[in-house]
Amino acid sequence: MASDAPADSVPALPDPVSRARLVDAVRFDRDGLVACIAQQHDTGEVLMMAWMNRTALEETLATGRVTYWSRSRAALWRKGETSGQVQRLIDLRLDCDGDTLLALVDQTGVACHTGRRSCFYRAMRGDALVALTEPEADPAELYGR
Amino acid sequence: MASDAPADSVPALPDPVSRARLVDAVRFDRDGLVACIAQQHDTGEVLMMAWMNRTALEETLATGRVTYWSRSRAALWRKGETSGQVQRLIDLRLDCDGDTLLALVDQTGVACHTGRRSCFYRAMRGDALVALTEPEADPAELYGR
């Protein structure tokens, strides 16, 4: 199962000291969060944007599996824990002012809870807001509902 | 001058009604802002992430020139107005829950105030946080300092 994949994709951060150095460079906001964009490392597709707190970021770096902070559930959100649609971390980039992360990932299956590859699937066409892509997976199956 | 380029790149949103329909689908946060990721439309490079309020979004859609809201200056930030490094809007995508935008843009020159193409240029290599790219432009020239 993909969620048991080893964290062999993050050779750059083997030790706690290096990981702490990166975490310390992040400027978390007043809620203790930092925005993280997930991009498929080889295709360049922007998959989603979500939030990390310090613990989520540390866990992401330590395990090589991307973990967010769910603001709606107020809990760690180990991406793919329920759905199996995990994000393996390839590299983590920090922006110029330290308040946004770009995670280059290898996305298993789909990133979006609607079953679409990317969350950014809506756009205006003519005078209507339309879905540009169709679901590739059935959310009911992904989430066992 | 690039900042005088016509807004001929946004054929999908010719009228105020269509633009309002998109703006109304956005879930602005408690500060009246929405996160917007800028991605170079043809290369897939993630350039930056910044914020828009309703006015910035409306102006972006009406002019085809990307305009953000500067939280530090508490003012509209017409990208490239000072530096000439404008972002022409190619398409605007809204994510599944409506709280993040993905702007596909054509970036003139560099997106980052450091003179680098992308703001996401820092990463851990070994035990050091390093710059992965060098400036392509001199910030002193871009900003006339």
mmCIF file with all atom_site columns, C-alpha atoms in Angstrom, chain A residues 11-84:
data_model
loop_
_atom_site.group_PDB
_atom_site.id
_atom_site.type_symbol
_atom_site.label_atom_id
_atom_site.label_alt_id
_atom_site.label_comp_id
_atom_site.label_asym_id
_atom_site.label_entity_id
_atom_site.label_seq_id
_atom_site.pdbx_PDB_ins_code
_atom_site.Cartn_x
_atom_site.Cartn_y
_atom_site.Cartn_z
_atom_site.occupancy
_atom_site.B_iso_or_equiv
_atom_site.pdbx_formal_charge
_atom_site.auth_seq_id
_atom_site.auth_comp_id
_atom_site.auth_asym_id
_atom_site.auth_atom_id
_atom_site.pdbx_PDB_model_num
ATOM 1  C CA . PRO A 1 11 ? 17.723  12.445 1.061   1.00 0.00 ? 11 PRO A CA 1
ATOM 2  C CA . ALA A 1 12 ? 18.352  16.137 1.634   1.00 0.00 ? 12 ALA A CA 1
ATOM 3  C CA . LEU A 1 13 ? 16.951  16.163 5.167   1.00 0.00 ? 13 LEU A CA 1
ATOM 4  C CA . PRO A 1 14 ? 18.357  13.134 6.927   1.00 0.00 ? 14 PRO A CA 1
ATOM 5  C CA . ASP A 1 15 ? 18.782  14.580 10.373  1.00 0.00 ? 15 ASP A CA 1
ATOM 6  C CA . PRO A 1 16 ? 16.698  16.507 12.916  1.00 0.00 ? 16 PRO A CA 1
ATOM 7  C CA . VAL A 1 17 ? 19.098  19.464 12.956  1.00 0.00 ? 17 VAL A CA 1
ATOM 8  C CA . SER A 1 18 ? 18.675  20.116 9.238   1.00 0.00 ? 18 SER A CA 1
ATOM 9  C CA . ARG A 1 19 ? 14.942  19.742 9.483   1.00 0.00 ? 19 ARG A CA 1
ATOM 10 C CA . ALA A 1 20 ? 14.801  22.193 12.377  1.00 0.00 ? 20 ALA A CA 1
ATOM 11 C CA . ARG A 1 21 ? 16.835  24.672 10.377  1.00 0.00 ? 21 ARG A CA 1
ATOM 12 C CA . LEU A 1 22 ? 14.235  24.709 7.634   1.00 0.00 ? 22 LEU A CA 1
ATOM 13 C CA . VAL A 1 23 ? 11.313  24.883 10.041  1.00 0.00 ? 23 VAL A CA 1
ATOM 14 C CA . ASP A 1 24 ? 12.948  27.805 11.837  1.00 0.00 ? 24 ASP A CA 1
ATOM 15 C CA . ALA A 1 25 ? 13.199  29.728 8.545   1.00 0.00 ? 25 ALA A CA 1
ATOM 16 C CA . VAL A 1 26 ? 9.433   29.571 8.048   1.00 0.00 ? 26 VAL A CA 1
ATOM 17 C CA . ARG A 1 27 ? 7.350   32.577 9.068   1.00 0.00 ? 27 ARG A CA 1
ATOM 18 C CA . PHE A 1 28 ? 4.159   31.052 10.412  1.00 0.00 ? 28 PHE A CA 1
ATOM 19 C CA . ASP A 1 29 ? 1.164   33.391 10.498  1.00 0.00 ? 29 ASP A CA 1
ATOM 20 C CA . ARG A 1 30 ? -0.797  34.591 13.530  1.00 0.00 ? 30 ARG A CA 1
ATOM 21 C CA . ASP A 1 31 ? -2.588  31.240 13.606  1.00 0.00 ? 31 ASP A CA 1
ATOM 22 C CA . GLY A 1 32 ? 0.687   29.338 13.504  1.00 0.00 ? 32 GLY A CA 1
ATOM 23 C CA . LEU A 1 33 ? 0.113   28.247 9.918   1.00 0.00 ? 33 LEU A CA 1
ATOM 24 C CA . VAL A 1 34 ? 1.982   28.456 6.625   1.00 0.00 ? 34 VAL A CA 1
ATOM 25 C CA . ALA A 1 35 ? 0.442   28.017 3.185   1.00 0.00 ? 35 ALA A CA 1
ATOM 26 C CA . CYS A 1 36 ? 1.783   25.069 1.196   1.00 0.00 ? 36 CYS A CA 1
ATOM 27 C CA . ILE A 1 37 ? 1.270   24.604 -2.539  1.00 0.00 ? 37 ILE A CA 1
ATOM 28 C CA . ALA A 1 38 ? 1.569   21.032 -3.789  1.00 0.00 ? 38 ALA A CA 1
ATOM 29 C CA . GLN A 1 39 ? 2.933   20.637 -7.313  1.00 0.00 ? 39 GLN A CA 1
ATOM 30 C CA . GLN A 1 40 ? 3.466   17.358 -9.131  1.00 0.00 ? 40 GLN A CA 1
ATOM 31 C CA . HIS A 1 41 ? 7.233   17.287 -9.429  1.00 0.00 ? 41 HIS A CA 1
ATOM 32 C CA . ASP A 1 42 ? 7.550   15.998 -12.989 1.00 0.00 ? 42 ASP A CA 1
ATOM 33 C CA . THR A 1 43 ? 4.542   17.419 -14.808 1.00 0.00 ? 43 THR A CA 1
ATOM 34 C CA . GLY A 1 44 ? 4.406   20.802 -13.068 1.00 0.00 ? 44 GLY A CA 1
ATOM 35 C CA . GLU A 1 45 ? 0.698   20.439 -12.383 1.00 0.00 ? 45 GLU A CA 1
ATOM 36 C CA . VAL A 1 46 ? -0.465  22.498 -9.410  1.00 0.00 ? 46 VAL A CA 1
ATOM 37 C CA . LEU A 1 47 ? -2.518  20.040 -7.391  1.00 0.00 ? 47 LEU A CA 1
ATOM 38 C CA . MET A 1 48 ? -3.778  21.892 -4.320  1.00 0.00 ? 48 MET A CA 1
ATOM 39 C CA . MET A 1 49 ? -3.011  24.442 -1.650  1.00 0.00 ? 49 MET A CA 1
ATOM 40 C CA . ALA A 1 50 ? -3.410  23.699 2.034   1.00 0.00 ? 50 ALA A CA 1
ATOM 41 C CA . TRP A 1 51 ? -1.941  24.726 5.375   1.00 0.00 ? 51 TRP A CA 1
ATOM 42 C CA . MET A 1 52 ? 0.709   23.341 7.679   1.00 0.00 ? 52 MET A CA 1
ATOM 43 C CA . ASN A 1 53 ? 1.451   24.125 11.276  1.00 0.00 ? 53 ASN A CA 1
ATOM 44 C CA . ARG A 1 54 ? 4.884   23.481 12.758  1.00 0.00 ? 54 ARG A CA 1
ATOM 45 C CA . THR A 1 55 ? 4.029   19.905 13.694  1.00 0.00 ? 55 THR A CA 1
ATOM 46 C CA . ALA A 1 56 ? 2.678   19.091 10.243  1.00 0.00 ? 56 ALA A CA 1
ATOM 47 C CA . LEU A 1 57 ? 5.770   20.518 8.597   1.00 0.00 ? 57 LEU A CA 1
ATOM 48 C CA . GLU A 1 58 ? 8.091   18.623 10.916  1.00 0.00 ? 58 GLU A CA 1
ATOM 49 C CA . GLU A 1 59 ? 6.211   15.395 10.279  1.00 0.00 ? 59 GLU A CA 1
ATOM 50 C CA . THR A 1 60 ? 6.301   16.001 6.519   1.00 0.00 ? 60 THR A CA 1
ATOM 51 C CA . LEU A 1 61 ? 10.068  16.448 6.597   1.00 0.00 ? 61 LEU A CA 1
ATOM 52 C CA . ALA A 1 62 ? 10.677  13.538 8.932   1.00 0.00 ? 62 ALA A CA 1
ATOM 53 C CA . THR A 1 63 ? 8.510   11.023 7.110   1.00 0.00 ? 63 THR A CA 1
ATOM 54 C CA . GLY A 1 64 ? 8.622   12.174 3.477   1.00 0.00 ? 64 GLY A CA 1
ATOM 55 C CA . ARG A 1 65 ? 4.830   11.957 3.425   1.00 0.00 ? 65 ARG A CA 1
ATOM 56 C CA . VAL A 1 66 ? 3.062   15.290 3.114   1.00 0.00 ? 66 VAL A CA 1
ATOM 57 C CA . THR A 1 67 ? 1.000   16.161 6.177   1.00 0.00 ? 67 THR A CA 1
ATOM 58 C CA . TYR A 1 68 ? -1.162  19.280 6.444   1.00 0.00 ? 68 TYR A CA 1
ATOM 59 C CA . TRP A 1 69 ? -3.155  20.937 9.186   1.00 0.00 ? 69 TRP A CA 1
ATOM 60 C CA . SER A 1 70 ? -6.874  20.764 8.559   1.00 0.00 ? 70 SER A CA 1
ATOM 61 C CA . ARG A 1 71 ? -8.348  24.079 9.618   1.00 0.00 ? 71 ARG A CA 1
ATOM 62 C CA . SER A 1 72 ? -11.908 22.738 9.429   1.00 0.00 ? 72 SER A CA 1
ATOM 63 C CA . ARG A 1 73 ? -11.155 19.664 11.543  1.00 0.00 ? 73 ARG A CA 1
ATOM 64 C CA . ALA A 1 74 ? -8.455  21.372 13.666  1.00 0.00 ? 74 ALA A CA 1
ATOM 65 C CA . ALA A 1 75 ? -6.324  18.257 13.338  1.00 0.00 ? 75 ALA A CA 1
ATOM 66 C CA . LEU A 1 76 ? -3.293  16.925 11.504  1.00 0.00 ? 76 LEU A CA 1
ATOM 67 C CA . TRP A 1 77 ? -4.244  15.799 8.016   1.00 0.00 ? 77 TRP A CA 1
ATOM 68 C CA . ARG A 1 78 ? -1.972  13.069 6.791   1.00 0.00 ? 78 ARG A CA 1
ATOM 69 C CA . LYS A 1 79 ? -2.784  13.378 3.117   1.00 0.00 ? 79 LYS A CA 1
ATOM 70 C CA . GLY A 1 80 ? -4.085  10.070 1.823   1.00 0.00 ? 80 GLY A CA 1
ATOM 71 C CA . GLU A 1 81 ? -4.518  8.447  5.216   1.00 0.00 ? 81 GLU A CA 1
ATOM 72 C CA . THR A 1 82 ? -8.154  7.692  4.487   1.00 0.00 ? 82 THR A CA 1
ATOM 73 C CA . SER A 1 83 ? -8.197  7.796  0.702   1.00 0.00 ? 83 SER A CA 1
ATOM 74 C CA . GLY A 1 84 ? -4.806  6.238  -0.048  1.00 0.00 ? 84 GLY A CA 1
#
